[in-house]
Short mmCIF file of C-alpha atoms in Angstrom, two decimals:
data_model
loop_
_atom_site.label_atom_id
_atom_site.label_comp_id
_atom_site.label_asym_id
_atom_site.label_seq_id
_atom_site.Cartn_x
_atom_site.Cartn_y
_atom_site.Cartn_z
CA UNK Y 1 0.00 0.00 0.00
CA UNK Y 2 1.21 3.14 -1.18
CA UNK Y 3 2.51 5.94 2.03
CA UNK Y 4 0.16 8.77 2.14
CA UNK Y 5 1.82 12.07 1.62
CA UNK Y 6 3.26 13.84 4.80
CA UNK Y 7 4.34 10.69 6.17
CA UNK Y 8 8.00 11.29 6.26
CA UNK Y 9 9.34 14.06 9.22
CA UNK Y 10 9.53 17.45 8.07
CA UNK Y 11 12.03 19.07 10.13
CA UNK Y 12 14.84 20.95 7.55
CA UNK Y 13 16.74 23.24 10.27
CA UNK Y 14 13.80 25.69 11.16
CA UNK Y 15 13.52 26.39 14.84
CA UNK Y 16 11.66 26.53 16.64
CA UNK Y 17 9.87 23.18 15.13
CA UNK Y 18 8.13 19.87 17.12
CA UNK Y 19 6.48 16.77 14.93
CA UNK Y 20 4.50 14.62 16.50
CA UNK Y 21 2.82 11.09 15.96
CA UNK Y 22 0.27 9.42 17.24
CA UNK Y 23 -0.99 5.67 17.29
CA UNK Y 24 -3.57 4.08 18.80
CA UNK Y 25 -4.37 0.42 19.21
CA UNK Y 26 -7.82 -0.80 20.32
CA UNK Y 27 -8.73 -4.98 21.03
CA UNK Y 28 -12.37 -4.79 19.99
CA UNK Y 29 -13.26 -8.20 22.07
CA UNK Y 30 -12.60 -6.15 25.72
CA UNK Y 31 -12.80 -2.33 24.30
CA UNK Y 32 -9.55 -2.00 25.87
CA UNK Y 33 -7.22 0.67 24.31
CA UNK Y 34 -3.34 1.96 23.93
CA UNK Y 35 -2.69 5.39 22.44
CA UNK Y 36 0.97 5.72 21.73
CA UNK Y 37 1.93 9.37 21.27
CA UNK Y 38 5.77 10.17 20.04
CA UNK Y 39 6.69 13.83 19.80
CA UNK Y 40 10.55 15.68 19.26
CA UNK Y 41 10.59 19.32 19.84
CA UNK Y 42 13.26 21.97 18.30
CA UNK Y 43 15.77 19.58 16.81
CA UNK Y 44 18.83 21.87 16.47
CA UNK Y 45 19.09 21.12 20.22
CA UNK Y 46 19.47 25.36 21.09
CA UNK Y 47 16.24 25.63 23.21
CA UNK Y 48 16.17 24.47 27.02
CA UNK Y 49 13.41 22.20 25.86
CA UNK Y 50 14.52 20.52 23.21
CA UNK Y 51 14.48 16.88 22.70
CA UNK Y 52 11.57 14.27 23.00
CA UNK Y 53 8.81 12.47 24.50
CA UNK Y 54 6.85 9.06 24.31
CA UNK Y 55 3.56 8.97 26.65
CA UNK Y 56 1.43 5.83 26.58
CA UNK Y 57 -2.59 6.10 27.58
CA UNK Y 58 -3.76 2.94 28.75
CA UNK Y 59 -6.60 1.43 30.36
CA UNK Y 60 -6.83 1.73 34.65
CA UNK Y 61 -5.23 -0.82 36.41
CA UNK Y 62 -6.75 -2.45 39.78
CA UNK Y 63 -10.08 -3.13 41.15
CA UNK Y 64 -12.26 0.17 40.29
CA UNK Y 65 -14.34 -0.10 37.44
CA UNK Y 66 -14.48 3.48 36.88
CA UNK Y 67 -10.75 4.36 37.19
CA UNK Y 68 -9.52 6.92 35.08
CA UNK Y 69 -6.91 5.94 32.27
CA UNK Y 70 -3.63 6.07 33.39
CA UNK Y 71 -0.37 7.54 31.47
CA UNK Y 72 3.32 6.47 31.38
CA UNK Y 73 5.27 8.77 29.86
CA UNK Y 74 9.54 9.67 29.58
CA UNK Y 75 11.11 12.91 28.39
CA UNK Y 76 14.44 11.88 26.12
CA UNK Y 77 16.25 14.83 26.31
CA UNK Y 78 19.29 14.24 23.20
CA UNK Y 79 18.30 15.45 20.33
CA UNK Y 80 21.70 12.94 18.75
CA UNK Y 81 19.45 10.06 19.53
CA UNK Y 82 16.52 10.72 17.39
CA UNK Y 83 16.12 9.85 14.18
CA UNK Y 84 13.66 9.68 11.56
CA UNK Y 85 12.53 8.89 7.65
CA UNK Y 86 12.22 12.24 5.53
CA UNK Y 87 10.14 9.62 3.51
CA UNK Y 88 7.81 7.20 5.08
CA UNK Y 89 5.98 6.72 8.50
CA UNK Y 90 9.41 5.77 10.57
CA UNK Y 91 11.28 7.03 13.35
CA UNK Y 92 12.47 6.22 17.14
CA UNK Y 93 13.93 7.73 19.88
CA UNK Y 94 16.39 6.29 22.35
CA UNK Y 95 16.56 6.63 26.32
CA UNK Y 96 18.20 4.24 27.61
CA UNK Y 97 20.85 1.90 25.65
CA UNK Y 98 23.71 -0.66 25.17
CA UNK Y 99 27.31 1.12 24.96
CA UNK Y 100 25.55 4.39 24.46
CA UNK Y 101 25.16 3.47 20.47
CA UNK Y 102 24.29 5.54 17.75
CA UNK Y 103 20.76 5.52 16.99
CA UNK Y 104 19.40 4.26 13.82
CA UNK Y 105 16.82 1.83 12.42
CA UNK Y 106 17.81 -1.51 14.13
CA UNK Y 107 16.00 -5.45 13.05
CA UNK Y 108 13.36 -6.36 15.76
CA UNK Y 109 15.16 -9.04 16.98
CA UNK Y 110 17.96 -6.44 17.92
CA UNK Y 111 15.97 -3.83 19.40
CA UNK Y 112 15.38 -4.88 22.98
CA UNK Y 113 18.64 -6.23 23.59
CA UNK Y 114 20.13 -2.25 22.73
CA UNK Y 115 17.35 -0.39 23.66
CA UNK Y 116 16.70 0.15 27.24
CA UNK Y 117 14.19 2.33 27.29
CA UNK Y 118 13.11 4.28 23.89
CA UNK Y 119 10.79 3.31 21.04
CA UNK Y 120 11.24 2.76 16.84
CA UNK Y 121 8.37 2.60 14.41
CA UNK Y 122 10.69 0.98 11.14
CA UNK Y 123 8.49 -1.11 8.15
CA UNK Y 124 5.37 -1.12 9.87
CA UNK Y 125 6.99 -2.96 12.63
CA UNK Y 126 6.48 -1.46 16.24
CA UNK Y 127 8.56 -1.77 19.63
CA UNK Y 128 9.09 -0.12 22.85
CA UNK Y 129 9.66 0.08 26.36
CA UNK Y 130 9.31 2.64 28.85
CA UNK Y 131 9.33 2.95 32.53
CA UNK Y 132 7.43 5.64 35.00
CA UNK Y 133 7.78 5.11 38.33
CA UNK Y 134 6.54 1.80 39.47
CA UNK Y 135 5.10 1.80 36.10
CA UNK Y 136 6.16 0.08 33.34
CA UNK Y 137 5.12 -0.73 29.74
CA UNK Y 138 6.80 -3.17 26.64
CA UNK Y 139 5.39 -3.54 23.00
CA UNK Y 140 6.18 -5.27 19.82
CA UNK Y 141 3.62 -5.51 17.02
CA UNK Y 142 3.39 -5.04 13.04
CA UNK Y 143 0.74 -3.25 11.59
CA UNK Y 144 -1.33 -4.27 8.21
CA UNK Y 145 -2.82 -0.97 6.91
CA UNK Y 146 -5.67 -1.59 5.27
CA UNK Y 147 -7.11 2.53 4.84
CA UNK Y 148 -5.10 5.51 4.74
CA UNK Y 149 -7.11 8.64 4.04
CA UNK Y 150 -9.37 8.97 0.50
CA UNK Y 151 -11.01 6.18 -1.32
CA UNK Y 152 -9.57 3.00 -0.74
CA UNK Y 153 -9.15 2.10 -4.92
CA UNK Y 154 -7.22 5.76 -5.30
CA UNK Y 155 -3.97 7.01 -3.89
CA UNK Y 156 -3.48 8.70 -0.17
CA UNK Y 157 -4.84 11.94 0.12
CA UNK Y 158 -3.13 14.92 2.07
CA UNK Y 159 -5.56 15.44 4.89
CA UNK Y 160 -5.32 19.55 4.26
CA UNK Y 161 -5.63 18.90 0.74
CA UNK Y 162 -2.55 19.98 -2.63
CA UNK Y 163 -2.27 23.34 0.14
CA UNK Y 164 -0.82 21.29 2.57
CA UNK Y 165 2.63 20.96 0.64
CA UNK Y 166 2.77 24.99 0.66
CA UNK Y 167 3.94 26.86 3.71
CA UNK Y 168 0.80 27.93 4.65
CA UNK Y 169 -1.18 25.92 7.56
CA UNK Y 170 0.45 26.00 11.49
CA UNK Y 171 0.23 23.14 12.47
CA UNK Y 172 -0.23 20.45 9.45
CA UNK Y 173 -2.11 17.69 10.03
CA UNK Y 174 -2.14 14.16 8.41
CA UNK Y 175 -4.19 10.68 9.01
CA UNK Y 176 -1.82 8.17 8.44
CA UNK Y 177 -4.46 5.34 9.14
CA UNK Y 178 -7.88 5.20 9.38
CA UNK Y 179 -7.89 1.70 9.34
CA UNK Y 180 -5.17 -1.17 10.15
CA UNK Y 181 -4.93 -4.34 11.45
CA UNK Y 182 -2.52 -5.62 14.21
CA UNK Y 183 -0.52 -8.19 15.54
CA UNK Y 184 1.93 -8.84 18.26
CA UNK Y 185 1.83 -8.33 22.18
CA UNK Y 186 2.20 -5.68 24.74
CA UNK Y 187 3.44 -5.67 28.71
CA UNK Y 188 1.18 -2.66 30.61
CA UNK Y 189 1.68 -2.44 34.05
CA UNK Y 190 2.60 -6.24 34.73
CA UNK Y 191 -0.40 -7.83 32.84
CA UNK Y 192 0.57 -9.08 29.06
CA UNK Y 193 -1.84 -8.56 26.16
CA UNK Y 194 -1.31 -10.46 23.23
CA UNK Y 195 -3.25 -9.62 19.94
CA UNK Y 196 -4.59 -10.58 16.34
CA UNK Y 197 -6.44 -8.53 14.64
CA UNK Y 198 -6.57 -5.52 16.69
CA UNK Y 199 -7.44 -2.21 15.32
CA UNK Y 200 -4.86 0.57 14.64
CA UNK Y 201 -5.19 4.32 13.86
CA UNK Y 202 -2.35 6.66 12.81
CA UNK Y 203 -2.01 10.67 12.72
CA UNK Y 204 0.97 13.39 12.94
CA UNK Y 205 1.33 16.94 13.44
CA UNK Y 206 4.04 18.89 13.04
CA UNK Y 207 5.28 23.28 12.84
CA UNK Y 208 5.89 25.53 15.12
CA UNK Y 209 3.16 24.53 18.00
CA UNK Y 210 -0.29 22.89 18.64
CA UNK Y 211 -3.14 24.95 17.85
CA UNK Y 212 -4.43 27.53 20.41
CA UNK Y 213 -7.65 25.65 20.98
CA UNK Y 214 -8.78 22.03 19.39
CA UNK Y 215 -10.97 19.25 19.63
CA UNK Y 216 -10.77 16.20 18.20
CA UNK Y 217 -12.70 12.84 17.70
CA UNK Y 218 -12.18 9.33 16.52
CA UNK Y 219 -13.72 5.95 15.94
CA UNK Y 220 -12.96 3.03 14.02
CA UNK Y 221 -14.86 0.24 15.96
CA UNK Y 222 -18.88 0.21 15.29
CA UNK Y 223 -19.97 -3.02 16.45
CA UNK Y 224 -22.58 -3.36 13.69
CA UNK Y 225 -20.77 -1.94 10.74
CA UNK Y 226 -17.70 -3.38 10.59
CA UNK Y 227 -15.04 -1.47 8.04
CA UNK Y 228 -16.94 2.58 9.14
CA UNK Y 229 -14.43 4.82 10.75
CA UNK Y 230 -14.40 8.69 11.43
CA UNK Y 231 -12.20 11.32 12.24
CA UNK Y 232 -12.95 14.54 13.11
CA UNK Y 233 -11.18 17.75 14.63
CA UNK Y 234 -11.59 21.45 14.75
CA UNK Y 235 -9.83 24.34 16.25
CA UNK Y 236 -7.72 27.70 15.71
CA UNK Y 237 -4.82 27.43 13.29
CA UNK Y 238 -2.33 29.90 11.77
CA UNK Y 239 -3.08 30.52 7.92
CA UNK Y 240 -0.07 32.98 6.66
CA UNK Y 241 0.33 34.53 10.43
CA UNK Y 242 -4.02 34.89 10.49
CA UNK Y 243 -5.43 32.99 12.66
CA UNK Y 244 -8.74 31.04 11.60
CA UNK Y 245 -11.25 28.42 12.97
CA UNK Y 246 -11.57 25.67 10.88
CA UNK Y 247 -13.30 22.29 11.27
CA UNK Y 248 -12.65 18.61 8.74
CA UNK Y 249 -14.79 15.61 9.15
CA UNK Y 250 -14.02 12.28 7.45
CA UNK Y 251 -15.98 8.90 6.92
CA UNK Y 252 -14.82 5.78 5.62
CA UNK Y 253 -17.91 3.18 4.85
CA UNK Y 254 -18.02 0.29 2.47
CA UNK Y 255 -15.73 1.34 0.61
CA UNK Y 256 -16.42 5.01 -0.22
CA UNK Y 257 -14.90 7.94 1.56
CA UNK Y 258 -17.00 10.89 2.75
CA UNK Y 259 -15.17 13.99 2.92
CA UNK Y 260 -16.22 17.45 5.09
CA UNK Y 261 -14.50 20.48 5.27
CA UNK Y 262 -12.89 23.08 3.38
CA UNK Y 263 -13.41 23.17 -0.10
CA UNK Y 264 -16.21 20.10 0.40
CA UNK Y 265 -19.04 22.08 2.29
CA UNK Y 266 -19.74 23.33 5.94
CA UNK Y 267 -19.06 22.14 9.14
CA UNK Y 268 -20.76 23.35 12.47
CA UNK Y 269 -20.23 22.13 15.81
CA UNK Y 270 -20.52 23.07 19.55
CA UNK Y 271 -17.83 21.16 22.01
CA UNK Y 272 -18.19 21.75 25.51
CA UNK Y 273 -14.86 22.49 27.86
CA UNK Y 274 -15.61 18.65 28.16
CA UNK Y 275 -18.23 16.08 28.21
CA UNK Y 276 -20.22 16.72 24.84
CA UNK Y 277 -19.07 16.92 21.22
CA UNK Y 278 -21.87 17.84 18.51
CA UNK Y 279 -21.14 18.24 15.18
CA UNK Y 280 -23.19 18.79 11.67
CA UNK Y 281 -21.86 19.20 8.36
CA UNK Y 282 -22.72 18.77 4.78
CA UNK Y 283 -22.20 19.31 1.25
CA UNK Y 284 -23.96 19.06 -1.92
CA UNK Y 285 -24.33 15.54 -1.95
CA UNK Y 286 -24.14 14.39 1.70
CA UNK Y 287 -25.13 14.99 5.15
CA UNK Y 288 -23.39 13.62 8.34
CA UNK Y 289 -23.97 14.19 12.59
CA UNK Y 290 -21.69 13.17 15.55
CA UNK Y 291 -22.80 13.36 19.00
CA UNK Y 292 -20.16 12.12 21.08
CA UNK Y 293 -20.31 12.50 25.22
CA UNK Y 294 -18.63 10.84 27.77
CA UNK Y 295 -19.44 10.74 31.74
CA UNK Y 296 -15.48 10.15 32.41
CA UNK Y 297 -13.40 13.42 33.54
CA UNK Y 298 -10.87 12.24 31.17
CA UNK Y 299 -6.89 12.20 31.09
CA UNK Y 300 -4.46 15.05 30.85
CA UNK Y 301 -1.83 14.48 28.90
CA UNK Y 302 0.89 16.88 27.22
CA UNK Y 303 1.07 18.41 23.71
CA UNK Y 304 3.46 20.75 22.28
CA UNK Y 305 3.58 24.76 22.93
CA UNK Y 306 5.87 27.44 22.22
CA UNK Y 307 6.91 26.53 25.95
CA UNK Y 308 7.69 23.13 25.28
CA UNK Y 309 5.47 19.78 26.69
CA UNK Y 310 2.22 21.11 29.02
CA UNK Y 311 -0.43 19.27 29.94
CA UNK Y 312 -2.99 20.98 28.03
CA UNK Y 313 -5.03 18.33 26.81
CA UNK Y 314 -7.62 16.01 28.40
CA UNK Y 315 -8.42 12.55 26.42
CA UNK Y 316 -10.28 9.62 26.71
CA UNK Y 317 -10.54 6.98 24.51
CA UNK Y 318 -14.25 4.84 25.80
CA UNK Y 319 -16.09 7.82 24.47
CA UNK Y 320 -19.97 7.30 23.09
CA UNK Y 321 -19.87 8.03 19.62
CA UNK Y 322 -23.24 7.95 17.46
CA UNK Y 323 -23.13 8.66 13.77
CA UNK Y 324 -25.76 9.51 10.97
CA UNK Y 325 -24.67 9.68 7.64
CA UNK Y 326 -26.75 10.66 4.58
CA UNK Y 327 -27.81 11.62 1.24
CA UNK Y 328 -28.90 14.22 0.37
CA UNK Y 329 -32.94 13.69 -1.01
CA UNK Y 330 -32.43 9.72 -0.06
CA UNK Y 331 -32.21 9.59 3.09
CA UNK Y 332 -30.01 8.02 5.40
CA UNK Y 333 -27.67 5.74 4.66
CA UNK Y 334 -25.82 4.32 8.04
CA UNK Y 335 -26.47 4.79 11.40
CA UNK Y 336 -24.22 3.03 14.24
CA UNK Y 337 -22.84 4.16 17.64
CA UNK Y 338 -19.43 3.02 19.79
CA UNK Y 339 -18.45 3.31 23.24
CA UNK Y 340 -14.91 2.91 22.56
CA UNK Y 341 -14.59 6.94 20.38
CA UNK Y 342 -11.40 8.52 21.04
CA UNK Y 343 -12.65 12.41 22.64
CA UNK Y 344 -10.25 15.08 22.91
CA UNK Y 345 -10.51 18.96 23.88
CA UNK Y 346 -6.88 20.97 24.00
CA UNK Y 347 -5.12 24.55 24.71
CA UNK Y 348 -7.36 27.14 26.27
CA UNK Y 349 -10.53 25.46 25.56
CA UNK Y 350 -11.02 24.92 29.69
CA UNK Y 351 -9.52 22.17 31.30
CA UNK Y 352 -10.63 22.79 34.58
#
C-alpha cells in the first residue's frame, strides 16, 4: 500500500519546530485501548526544551471499574538520539541503551537487547519500552494498513488537501491510518496482552506549535458496521500569520470515503470544555452528525507549545460516539454508535 503524503518528518533546520505522531491500538473483544503518542521538539538542540517524549494512555489498572486511564510517559532529552525517515511513516527515539550506540533503524530481533528504554516505528513494525515510576510498559507488534485517508481504490490523500505541501497551515495535520490491522503483544503495568487482529489508527502533526484551541474525535470500531471509521477535529490554526477556525470531518464506509470540510461544504459544531461533542456538516451531496459525550473526567496528557510539553489536553478513549450519515434527497444511509470513540478537547478550551 502506497505511504500517504506527509508521512515522512519534516524538520529541515527551522527552529523553533516539534512533529509529533500518534498511534492508537484498540482490542475490539474487551474495548480496551493503547494510544501511543511520540513527539521531538526543536531539533537543532538550542532551546532548554529541546528533545523528546513518548507517553502511553492505557486502560486503569486495579479493582475500580471506573478508574480513570492512566499515562506512562519519559522525556528523552538528546536530540543525537533521534532519528527519523524524511520519507515514510518511521522514526524512534532512544533513552536508555547498550554502549551508548548511535541511533538508527535496528531489526526487531535487535531492538530490545540495545534499547533500554526508547521506542522505533521501522516497516510497519512497532517496539518499545518505557518505565514511569513503578510503572512500566513493553510492546512489539506489526501493523497491516488496510485505509489511509481517500477512497480505498485511489492514492493517499493529504488530509489539508494539494495546500498542505505549501507553507501555509500551522500546524499540518495528516491521518496516516484510518484503518489497520494488528498483531503482536504488549506488557502494561505487569499484565501481558497479546493480539490478532486488533485495530490501529495513525495521525501526525508537526510546525511551530499545537493549535491555540482544538478538539478532536475518533472511531474506528462500530460493532454493527464493521469497516466505518471517522475522524474529526476542529480548532484555531495559523493561515499565513491569520489565525482562523476551521473544522474537517471524514468517513470511511463500504468502501467510499465521505469527505467534510474546506473546499467540500460546511461544518458546524458546539464542544463543551468537556463532556459533549456535537457536530453537523454537509455538502452538496451528503449529510453527516456526531454526537459524542462521555461521563469520564478524562486524562491530561501533554502536547506541544511554544513553551515546550504542558499538559494541556484532556483525552479519553471509551467515548460514546453515534453517527448519521446521509444523502442528500435519499435519506439516510448508516447509522451506528461506539463506546470505545477517542474524545479530545486541547489549549485554552477549559480544562478545569
Amino acid at each position: 500500500m502506497e505511504f500517504p503524503p506527509h508521512s515522512g518528518y519534516h524538520w529541515q533546520g527551522q527552529s523553533p519546530f516539534f512533529e509529533g505522531w500518534y498511534v492508537r491500538l484498540l482490542l475490539p473483544h474487551s474495548g480496551e485501548s493503547f494510544a501511543f503518542m511520540y513527539s521531538i521538539e526543536n531539533p537543532t538542540g538550542d532551546l532548554h526544551y529541546s528533545g523528546g517524549a513518548v507517553q502511553v494512555l492505557g486502560p486503569a489498572t486495579g479493582t475500580k471499574t471506573n478508574q480513570d486511564d492512566q499515562l506512562i510517559w519519559r522525556i528523552f532529552p538528546s536530540v543525537q538520539k533521534f532519528w527519523a525517515s524524511p520519507q515514510q511513516f518511521a522514526l524512534g527515539h532512544w533513552g536508555k541503551c547498550r554502549n551508548n550506540r548511535r541511533a538508527k533503524p535496528l531489526p526487531c530481533q535487535e531492538f530490545f537487547a540495545t534499547v533500554k528504554e526508547g521506542y522505533q516505528i521501522h516497516q510497519n513494525q512497532h517496539q518499545g519500552q518505557i518505565t514511569f515510576g513503578d510503572r512500566h510498559c513493553l510492546w512489539q507488534f506489526t501493523v497491516e494498513p488496510i485505509i489511509t485517508w481517500g477512497s480505498p481504490n485511489r492514492f493517499p490523500r493529504a488530509t489539508a488537501g494539494w495546500l498542505s505541501f505549501l507553507p501555509l497551515f500551522d500546524p499540518g495535520w495528516q491521518i496516516l491510518l484510518a484503518q489497520g490491522r494488528a498483531h503482536g503483544w504488549l506488557e502494561w503495568q505487569g499484565k501481558r496482552y497479546e493480539f490478532d487482529q486488533a485495530l490501529v489508527y495513525a495521525e501526525k502533526n508537526w510546525g511551530r506549535s499545537f493549535p491555540s484551541r482544538w478538539f478532536w474525535l475518533q472511531a474506528n470500531h462500530f460493532p454493527q458496521h464493521p469497516g466505518l471509521s471517522v475522524t474529526a477535529a476542529g480548532g484555531e490554526r495559523i493561515v499565513l500569520h491569520r489565525t482562523e477556525e476551521v473544522a474537517l470531518i471524514g468517513v470511511h464506509h463500504q468502501g467510499d470515503f465521505y469527505e467534510f470540510g474546506p473546499g467540500h461544504g460546511t461544518v458546524t459544531w458546539k464542544v463543551a470544555p468537556w463532556g459533549s461533542w456535537q457536530l453537523k456538516a454537509s455538502n452538496d451531496r451528503y449529510w453527516v452528525t456526531l454526537s459524542g459525550t462521555t461521563e469520564e473526567k478524562g486524562s491530561l496528557v501533554h502536547t506541544p507549545t511554544a513553551q515546550g510539553l504542558q499538559l494541556n489536553c484532556r483525552d479519553t478513549t471509551r467515548g460514546h460516539l453515534h453517527l448519521q450519515l446521509g444523502a442528500i434527497g435519499n435519506g439516510l444511509m448508516v447509522a451506528s454508535r461506539t463506546d470505545t470513540a477517542g474524545l479530545e478537547v486541547g489549549g485554552n478550551w477549559g480544562l478545569g
